[in-house]
Structures are given as C-alpha cells and as structure tokens.
CSV table of C-alpha atoms in Angstrom, one decimal:
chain,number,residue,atom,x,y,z
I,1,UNK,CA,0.0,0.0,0.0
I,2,UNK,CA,1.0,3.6,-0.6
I,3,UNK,CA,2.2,6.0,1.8
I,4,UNK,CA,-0.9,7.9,3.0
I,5,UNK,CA,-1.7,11.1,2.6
I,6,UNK,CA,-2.5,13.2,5.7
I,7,UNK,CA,-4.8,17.0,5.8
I,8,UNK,CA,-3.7,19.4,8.3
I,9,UNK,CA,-5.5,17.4,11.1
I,10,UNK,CA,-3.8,14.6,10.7
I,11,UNK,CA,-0.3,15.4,9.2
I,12,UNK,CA,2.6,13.1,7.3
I,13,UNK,CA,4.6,10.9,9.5
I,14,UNK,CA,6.3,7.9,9.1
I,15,UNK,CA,6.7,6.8,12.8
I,16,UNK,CA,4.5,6.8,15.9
I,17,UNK,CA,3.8,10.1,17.8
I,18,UNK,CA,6.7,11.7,19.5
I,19,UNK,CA,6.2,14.1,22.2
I,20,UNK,CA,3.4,15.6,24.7
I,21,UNK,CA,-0.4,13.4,24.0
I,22,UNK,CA,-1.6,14.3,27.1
I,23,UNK,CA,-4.1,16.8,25.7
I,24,UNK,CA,-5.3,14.2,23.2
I,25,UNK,CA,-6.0,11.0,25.9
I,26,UNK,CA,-8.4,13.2,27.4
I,27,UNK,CA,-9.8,14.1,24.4
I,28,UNK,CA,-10.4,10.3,23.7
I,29,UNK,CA,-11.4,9.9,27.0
I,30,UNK,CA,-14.2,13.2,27.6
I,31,UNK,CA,-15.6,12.3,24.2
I,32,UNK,CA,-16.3,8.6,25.0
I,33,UNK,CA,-17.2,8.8,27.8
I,34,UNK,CA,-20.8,10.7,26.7
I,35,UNK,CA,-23.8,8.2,26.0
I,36,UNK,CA,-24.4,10.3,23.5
I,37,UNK,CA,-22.2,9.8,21.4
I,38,UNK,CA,-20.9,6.0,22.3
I,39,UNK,CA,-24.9,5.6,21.4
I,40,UNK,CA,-24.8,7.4,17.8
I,41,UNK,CA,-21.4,5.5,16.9
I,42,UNK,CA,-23.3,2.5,17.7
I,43,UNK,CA,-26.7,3.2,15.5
I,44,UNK,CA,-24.8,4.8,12.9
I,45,UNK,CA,-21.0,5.1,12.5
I,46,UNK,CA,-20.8,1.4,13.2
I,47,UNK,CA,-22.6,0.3,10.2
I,48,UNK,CA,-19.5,0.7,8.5
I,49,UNK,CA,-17.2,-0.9,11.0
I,50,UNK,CA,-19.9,-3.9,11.3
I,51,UNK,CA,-18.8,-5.0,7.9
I,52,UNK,CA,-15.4,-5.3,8.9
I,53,UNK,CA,-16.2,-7.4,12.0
I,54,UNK,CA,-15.3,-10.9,10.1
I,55,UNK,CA,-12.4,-9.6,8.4
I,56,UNK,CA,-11.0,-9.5,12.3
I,57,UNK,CA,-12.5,-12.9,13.3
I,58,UNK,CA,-11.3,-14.9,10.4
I,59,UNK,CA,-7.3,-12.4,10.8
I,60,UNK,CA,-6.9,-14.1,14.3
I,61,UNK,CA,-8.2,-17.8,13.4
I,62,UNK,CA,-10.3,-17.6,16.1
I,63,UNK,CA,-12.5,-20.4,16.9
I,64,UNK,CA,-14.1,-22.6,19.8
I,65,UNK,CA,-11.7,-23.6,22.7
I,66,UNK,CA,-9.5,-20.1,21.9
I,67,UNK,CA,-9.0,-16.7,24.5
I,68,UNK,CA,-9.6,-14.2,22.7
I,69,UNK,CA,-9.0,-10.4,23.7
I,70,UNK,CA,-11.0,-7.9,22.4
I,71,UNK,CA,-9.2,-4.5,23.0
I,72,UNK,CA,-10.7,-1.1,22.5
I,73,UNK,CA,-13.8,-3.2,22.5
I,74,UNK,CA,-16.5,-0.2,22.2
I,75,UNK,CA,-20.3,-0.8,22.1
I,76,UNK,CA,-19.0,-4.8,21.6
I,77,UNK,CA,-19.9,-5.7,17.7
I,78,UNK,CA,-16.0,-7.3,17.4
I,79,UNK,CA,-16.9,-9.2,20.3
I,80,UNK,CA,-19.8,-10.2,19.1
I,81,UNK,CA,-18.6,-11.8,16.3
I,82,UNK,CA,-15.7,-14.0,18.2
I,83,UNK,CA,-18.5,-15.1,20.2
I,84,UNK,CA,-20.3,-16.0,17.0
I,85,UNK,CA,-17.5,-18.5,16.4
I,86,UNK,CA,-17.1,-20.1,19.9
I,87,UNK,CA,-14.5,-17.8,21.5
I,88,UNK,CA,-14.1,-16.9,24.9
I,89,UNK,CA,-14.4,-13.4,25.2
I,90,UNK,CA,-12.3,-10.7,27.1
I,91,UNK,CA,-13.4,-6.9,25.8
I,92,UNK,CA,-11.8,-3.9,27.5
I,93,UNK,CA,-12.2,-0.4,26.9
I,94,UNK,CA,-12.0,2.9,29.0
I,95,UNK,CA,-15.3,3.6,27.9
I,96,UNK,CA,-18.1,2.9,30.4
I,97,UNK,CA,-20.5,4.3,28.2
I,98,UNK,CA,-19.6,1.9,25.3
I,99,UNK,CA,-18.9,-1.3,28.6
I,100,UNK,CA,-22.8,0.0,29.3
I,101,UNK,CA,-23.7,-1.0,25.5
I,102,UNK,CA,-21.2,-3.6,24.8
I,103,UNK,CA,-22.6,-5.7,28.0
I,104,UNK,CA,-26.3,-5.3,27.0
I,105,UNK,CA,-25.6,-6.3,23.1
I,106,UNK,CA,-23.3,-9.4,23.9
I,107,UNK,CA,-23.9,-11.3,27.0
I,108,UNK,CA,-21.4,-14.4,26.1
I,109,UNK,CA,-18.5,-12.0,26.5
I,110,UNK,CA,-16.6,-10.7,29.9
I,111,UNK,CA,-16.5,-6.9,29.8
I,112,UNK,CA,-13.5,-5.1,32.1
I,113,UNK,CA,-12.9,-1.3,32.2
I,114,UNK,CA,-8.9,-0.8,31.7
I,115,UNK,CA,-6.1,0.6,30.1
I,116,UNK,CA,-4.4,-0.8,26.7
I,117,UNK,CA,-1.4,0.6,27.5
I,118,UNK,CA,-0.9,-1.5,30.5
I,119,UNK,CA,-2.8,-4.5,30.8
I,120,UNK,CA,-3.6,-6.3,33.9
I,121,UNK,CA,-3.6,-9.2,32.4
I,122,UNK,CA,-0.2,-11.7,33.2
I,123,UNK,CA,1.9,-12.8,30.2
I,124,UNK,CA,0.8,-15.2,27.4
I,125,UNK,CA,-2.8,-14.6,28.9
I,126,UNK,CA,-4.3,-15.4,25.4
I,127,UNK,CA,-4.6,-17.2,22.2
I,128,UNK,CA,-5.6,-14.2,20.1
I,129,UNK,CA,-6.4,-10.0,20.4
I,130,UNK,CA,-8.5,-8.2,18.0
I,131,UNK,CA,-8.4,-4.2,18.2
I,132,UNK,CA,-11.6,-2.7,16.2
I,133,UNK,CA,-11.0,0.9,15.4
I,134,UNK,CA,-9.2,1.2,18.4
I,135,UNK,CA,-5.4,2.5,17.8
I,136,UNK,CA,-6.3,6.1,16.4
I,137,UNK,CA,-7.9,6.3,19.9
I,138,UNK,CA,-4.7,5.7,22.1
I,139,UNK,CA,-2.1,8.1,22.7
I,140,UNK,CA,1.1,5.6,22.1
I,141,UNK,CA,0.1,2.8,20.3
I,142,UNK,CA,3.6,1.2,20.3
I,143,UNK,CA,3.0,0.7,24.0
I,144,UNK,CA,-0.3,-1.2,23.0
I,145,UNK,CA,1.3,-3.5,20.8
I,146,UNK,CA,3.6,-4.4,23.1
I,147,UNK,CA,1.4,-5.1,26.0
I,148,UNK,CA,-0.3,-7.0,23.5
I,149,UNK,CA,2.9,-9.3,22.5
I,150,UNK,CA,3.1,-9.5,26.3
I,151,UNK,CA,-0.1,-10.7,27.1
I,152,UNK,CA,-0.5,-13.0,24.0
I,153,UNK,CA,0.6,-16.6,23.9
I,154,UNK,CA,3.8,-17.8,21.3
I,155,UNK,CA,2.0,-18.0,18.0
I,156,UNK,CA,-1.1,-16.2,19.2
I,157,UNK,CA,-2.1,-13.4,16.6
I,158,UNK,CA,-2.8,-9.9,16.5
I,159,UNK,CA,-5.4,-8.4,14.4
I,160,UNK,CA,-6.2,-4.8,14.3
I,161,UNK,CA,-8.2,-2.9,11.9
I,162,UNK,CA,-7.8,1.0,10.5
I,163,UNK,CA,-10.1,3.2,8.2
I,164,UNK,CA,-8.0,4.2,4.9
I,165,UNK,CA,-6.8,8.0,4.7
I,166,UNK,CA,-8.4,10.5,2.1
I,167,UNK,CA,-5.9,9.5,-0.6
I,168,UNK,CA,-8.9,6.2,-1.1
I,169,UNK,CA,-12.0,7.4,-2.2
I,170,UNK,CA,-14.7,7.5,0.1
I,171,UNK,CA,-15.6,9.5,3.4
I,172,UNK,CA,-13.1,10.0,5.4
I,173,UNK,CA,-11.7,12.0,2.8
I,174,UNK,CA,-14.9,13.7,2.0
I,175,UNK,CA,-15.5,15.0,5.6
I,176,UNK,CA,-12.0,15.8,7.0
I,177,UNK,CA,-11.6,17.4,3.2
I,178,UNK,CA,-14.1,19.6,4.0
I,179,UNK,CA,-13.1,20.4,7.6
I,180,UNK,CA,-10.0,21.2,6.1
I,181,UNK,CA,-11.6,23.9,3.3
I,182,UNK,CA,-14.5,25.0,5.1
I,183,UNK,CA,-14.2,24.7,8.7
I,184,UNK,CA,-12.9,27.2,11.4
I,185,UNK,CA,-9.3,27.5,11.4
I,186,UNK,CA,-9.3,27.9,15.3
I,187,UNK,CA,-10.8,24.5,15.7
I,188,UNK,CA,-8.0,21.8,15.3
I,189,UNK,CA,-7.0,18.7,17.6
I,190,UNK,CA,-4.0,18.5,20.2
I,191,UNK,CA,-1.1,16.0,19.1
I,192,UNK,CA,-2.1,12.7,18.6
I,193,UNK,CA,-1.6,9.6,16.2
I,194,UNK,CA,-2.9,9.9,12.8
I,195,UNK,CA,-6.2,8.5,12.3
I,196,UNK,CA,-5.0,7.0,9.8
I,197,UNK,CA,-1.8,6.3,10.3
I,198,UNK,CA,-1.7,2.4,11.5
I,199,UNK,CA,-3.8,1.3,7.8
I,200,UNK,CA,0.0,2.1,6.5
I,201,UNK,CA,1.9,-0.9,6.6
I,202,UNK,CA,5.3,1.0,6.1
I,203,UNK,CA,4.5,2.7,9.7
I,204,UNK,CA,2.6,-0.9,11.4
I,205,UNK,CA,5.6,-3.5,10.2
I,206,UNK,CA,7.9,-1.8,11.9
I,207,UNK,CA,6.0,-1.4,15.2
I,208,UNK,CA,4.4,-5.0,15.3
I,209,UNK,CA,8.6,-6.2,14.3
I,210,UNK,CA,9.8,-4.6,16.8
I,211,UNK,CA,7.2,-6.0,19.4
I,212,UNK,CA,7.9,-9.5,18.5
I,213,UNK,CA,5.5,-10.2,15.6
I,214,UNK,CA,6.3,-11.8,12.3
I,215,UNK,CA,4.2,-13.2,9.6
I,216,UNK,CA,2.1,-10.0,8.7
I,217,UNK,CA,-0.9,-9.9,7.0
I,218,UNK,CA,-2.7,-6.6,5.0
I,219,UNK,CA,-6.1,-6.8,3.8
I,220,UNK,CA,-8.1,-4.0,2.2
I,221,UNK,CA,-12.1,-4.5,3.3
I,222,UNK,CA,-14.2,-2.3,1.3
I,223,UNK,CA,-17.2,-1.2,3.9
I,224,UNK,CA,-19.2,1.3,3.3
I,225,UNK,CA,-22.1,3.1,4.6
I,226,UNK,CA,-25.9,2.6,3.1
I,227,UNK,CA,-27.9,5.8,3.2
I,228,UNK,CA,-30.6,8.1,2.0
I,229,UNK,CA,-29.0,11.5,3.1
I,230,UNK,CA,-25.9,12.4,1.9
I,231,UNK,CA,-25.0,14.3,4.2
I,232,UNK,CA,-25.3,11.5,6.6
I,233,UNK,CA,-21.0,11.3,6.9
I,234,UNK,CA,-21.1,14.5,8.2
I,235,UNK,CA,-23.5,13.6,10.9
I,236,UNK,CA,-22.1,10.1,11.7
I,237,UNK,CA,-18.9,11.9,12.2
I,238,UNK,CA,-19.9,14.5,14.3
I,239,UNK,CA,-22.2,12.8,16.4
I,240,UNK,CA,-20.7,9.3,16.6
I,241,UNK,CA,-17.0,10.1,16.9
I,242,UNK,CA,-14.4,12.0,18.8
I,243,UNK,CA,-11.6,13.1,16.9
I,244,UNK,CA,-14.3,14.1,14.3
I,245,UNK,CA,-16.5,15.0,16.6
I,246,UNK,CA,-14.2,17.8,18.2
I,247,UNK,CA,-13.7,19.2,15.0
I,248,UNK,CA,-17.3,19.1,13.9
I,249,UNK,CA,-19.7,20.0,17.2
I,250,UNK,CA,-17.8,23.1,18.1
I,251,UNK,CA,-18.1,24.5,14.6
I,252,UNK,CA,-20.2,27.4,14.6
I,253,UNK,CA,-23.5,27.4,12.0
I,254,UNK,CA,-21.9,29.2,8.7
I,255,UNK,CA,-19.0,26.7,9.1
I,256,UNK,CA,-20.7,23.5,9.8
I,257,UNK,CA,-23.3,24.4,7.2
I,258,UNK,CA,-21.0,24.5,4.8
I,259,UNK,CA,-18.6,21.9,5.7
I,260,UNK,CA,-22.1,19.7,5.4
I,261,UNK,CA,-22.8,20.9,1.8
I,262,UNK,CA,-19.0,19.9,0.7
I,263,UNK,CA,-19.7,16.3,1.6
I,264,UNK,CA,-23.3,16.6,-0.2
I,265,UNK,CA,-21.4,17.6,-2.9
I,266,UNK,CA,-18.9,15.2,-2.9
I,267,UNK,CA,-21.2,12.4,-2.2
I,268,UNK,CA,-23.7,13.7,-5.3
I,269,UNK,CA,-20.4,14.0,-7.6
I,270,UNK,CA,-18.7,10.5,-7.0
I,271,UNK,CA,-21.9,8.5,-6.2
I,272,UNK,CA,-24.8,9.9,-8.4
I,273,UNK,CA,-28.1,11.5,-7.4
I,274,UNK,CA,-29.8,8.9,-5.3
I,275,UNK,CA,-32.3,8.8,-3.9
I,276,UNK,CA,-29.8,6.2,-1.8
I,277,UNK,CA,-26.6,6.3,-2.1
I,278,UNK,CA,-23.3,3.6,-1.0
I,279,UNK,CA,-20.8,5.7,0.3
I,280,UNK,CA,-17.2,4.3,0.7
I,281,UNK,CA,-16.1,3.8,4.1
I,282,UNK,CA,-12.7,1.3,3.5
I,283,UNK,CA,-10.8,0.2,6.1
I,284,UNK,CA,-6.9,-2.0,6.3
I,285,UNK,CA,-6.6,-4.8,9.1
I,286,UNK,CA,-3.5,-5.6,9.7
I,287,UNK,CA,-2.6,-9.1,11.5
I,288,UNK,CA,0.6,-10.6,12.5
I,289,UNK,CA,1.9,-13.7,14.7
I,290,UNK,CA,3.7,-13.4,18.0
I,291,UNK,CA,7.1,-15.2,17.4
C-alpha cells in the first residue's frame, strides 16, 4: 500500500507520535465517555465498522476452545462476532459508556474497564487480540502493541483494523476534506496519532517487528455506509466520533453548514443522485503472529 496522505489534522509521519499526548488522551477519553455519542457510533457510524467485523474474526483464526482479547472493544460488535465463532471473550475499553452497550448487546463475552497501554492481564494470557478501530484512539500505540505481544501466547495473533486516509475514495476524505476547506481554522486537535496512520503498513511492520510479531498480514475491506442523506457522513462523524466529533460540534453554523454541503457535494459527484446512495467507508486490518 502507498504512503498515505494526511490533511492538516492529521499530518505526514512515518513513525508513531513523538512528544506531549496528554491533551489528546483526554480528548479520547471526555468524548467517550458521553452516552451520546458512544450511542450514535453504535446506531450509525458502526454500520461501516460492522462489515469489517469478520475480516477481524477470520485475521486471528479464532475459533471454539481459543482466549480471545477484544481490546478497544466499544459498544462490543468485534466481540460479538468472536463469540459468534465459539471464543471466549475478554473486551476492554476505557469507555463505560460503550462497557454499558457492549454488556447489554453481547452477553457471552466478559466486559473489564482498563487501560491498553498497561494490561492487567499476566503474560501469554491469550490465544488471540482483536483491536476494532481502536489504535487512532490511544495516545502511544507502540506501547499497546507491546502489552499486546506481552499478554499473548507464542503463536497467538494480532489483528487490528484502521479506516483508509483520504488518498482512497470515500468518506473519510470527504469529511476531513471539507473540515480542512471550510471549517474554522481555530478549531484543530491537540497531538495525537494519525487516524490514519496504523492502515500504512510502512509505519505498522515496523512497530508489530519490533514487538515481537512476524508473519504479517494486509487486507483492504471495502465497507461502506448505506444511506438516503448524503449528508449523513457529516453527521455520523460528528455525532458518533471524537476526533471528528471535536472538530465538527464546536463549529459554529456558517462553518458546519458548509462543511455539510461539501460532503453533499462530494457524495452527489462521486456516487450519483440517489435517492440512496453507497458511500465508501474502506478500512486495512493488519494481523501478524507473536514469534
């Protein structure tokens, strides 16, 4: 895969974060933590991340008899699918309001509040970890890779999944695109990883190498959103997300208006006139074996 391209939210780099993320864990951690919006990711952003759910499964070969970690587990629709397949299921996020949803949508899993950047889990703990979505959202995800090598059995496999950067077509581009045009230039984000950056394998190799990983994987999963609105990216972002989100709910009317009608626009010009439209939402996992 290509280098990807970054806007100025989420600028060029070719190696994790370096310096002061303070700012941006409790970003992660204000914005999650509302019901509101852990409850619109989960009727509406999620219907892109769904199809992307056996694409995780199927990475880790998980299966009946197999301890399976579900990191970064949100509203639980990961874990719902290793449970589909027999698993026994561990999801952990820092979310209670996602735990809330997670534990009322998949009873067959355990559900634990924590930390992915230290684990409380011992060494070689489990046969497998899936992370849906979940390494934009921490400050240093080198350190989660290697709690994950930690915790994870020899031969146990990761499997981790990122949404493709605005260099693919489809909404990610279309919405932080028109941020980037249209939206107030005193709104931005404090340091953080790319959103983007861990669906580059050039940047995730090197990481999941130096972790103790081998035998990588990269496969391309072409989800998508169906809708009748197309200006329903817009919304799913700001209302379902939080590094979208605080770019997007702060705006003030004339800018969110017309960040809105650049997506419409978008949308109209690369996916015709409707009335329902199928708009690109692509995503990378990334798997590799502990070695």
């Amino acid at each position: 895969m290509a280098a990807l391209n970054r806007s100025r939210f989420a600028p060029e780099r070719k190696e994790a974060v370096v310096g002061d993320t303070r700012a941006f864990a409790e970003l992660e951690k204000r914005e999650w933590s509302e019901p509101d919006v852990a409850g619109a990711y989960a009727s509406g952003f999620s219907k892109a991340s769904d199809m992307v759910v056996p694409h995780l499964v199927a990475a880790v070969d998980a299966g009946p008899d197999t301890d399976v970690l579900d990191l970064c587990c949100g509203h639980g629709n990961v874990s719902a699918g290793l449970v589909g397949v027999g698993a026994r299921v561990t999801g952990l996020d820092f979310s209670a309001a996602m735990l809330e949803l997670a534990r009322a949508a998949v009873p067959g899993a355990r559900f634990v509040s924590g930390d992915a950047m230290q684990l409380s889990f011992p060494d070689a703990s489990f046969d497998a970890v899936t992370i849906g979505f979940g390494m934009p959202h921490v400050p240093e995800p080198p350190r989660v890779v290697a709690e994950v090598r930690r915790v994870l059995k020899p031969g146990g496999r990761i499997a981790f999944s990122t949404w493709c950067g605005p260099e693919v077509d489809g909404a990610f581009g279309y919405v932080f695109g028109a941020i980037g045009s249209h939206g107030s230039p005193e709104i931005v984000l404090p340091p953080g990883p790319g959103a983007n950056d861990y669906a580059d394998p050039d940047i995730a190799y090197p990481v999941l190498e130096a972790a103790g990983f081998g035998k990588f994987r990269c496969e391309v999963v072409a989800s998508c959103w169906h809708v009748n609105d197309p200006g329903l990216a817009f919304d799913f972002f700001r209302d379902g997300t939080a590094r979208g989100g605080a770019l997007l709910r702060p705006q003030p009317d004339v800018h969110a208006s017309a960040i809105r009608a650049a997506v419409v626009e978008r949308v109209l010009e690369n996916h015709g006139d409707g009335p329902e439209w199928i708009i690109p939402m692509p995503a990378v996992v990334i798997s590799a074996q502990a070695i």
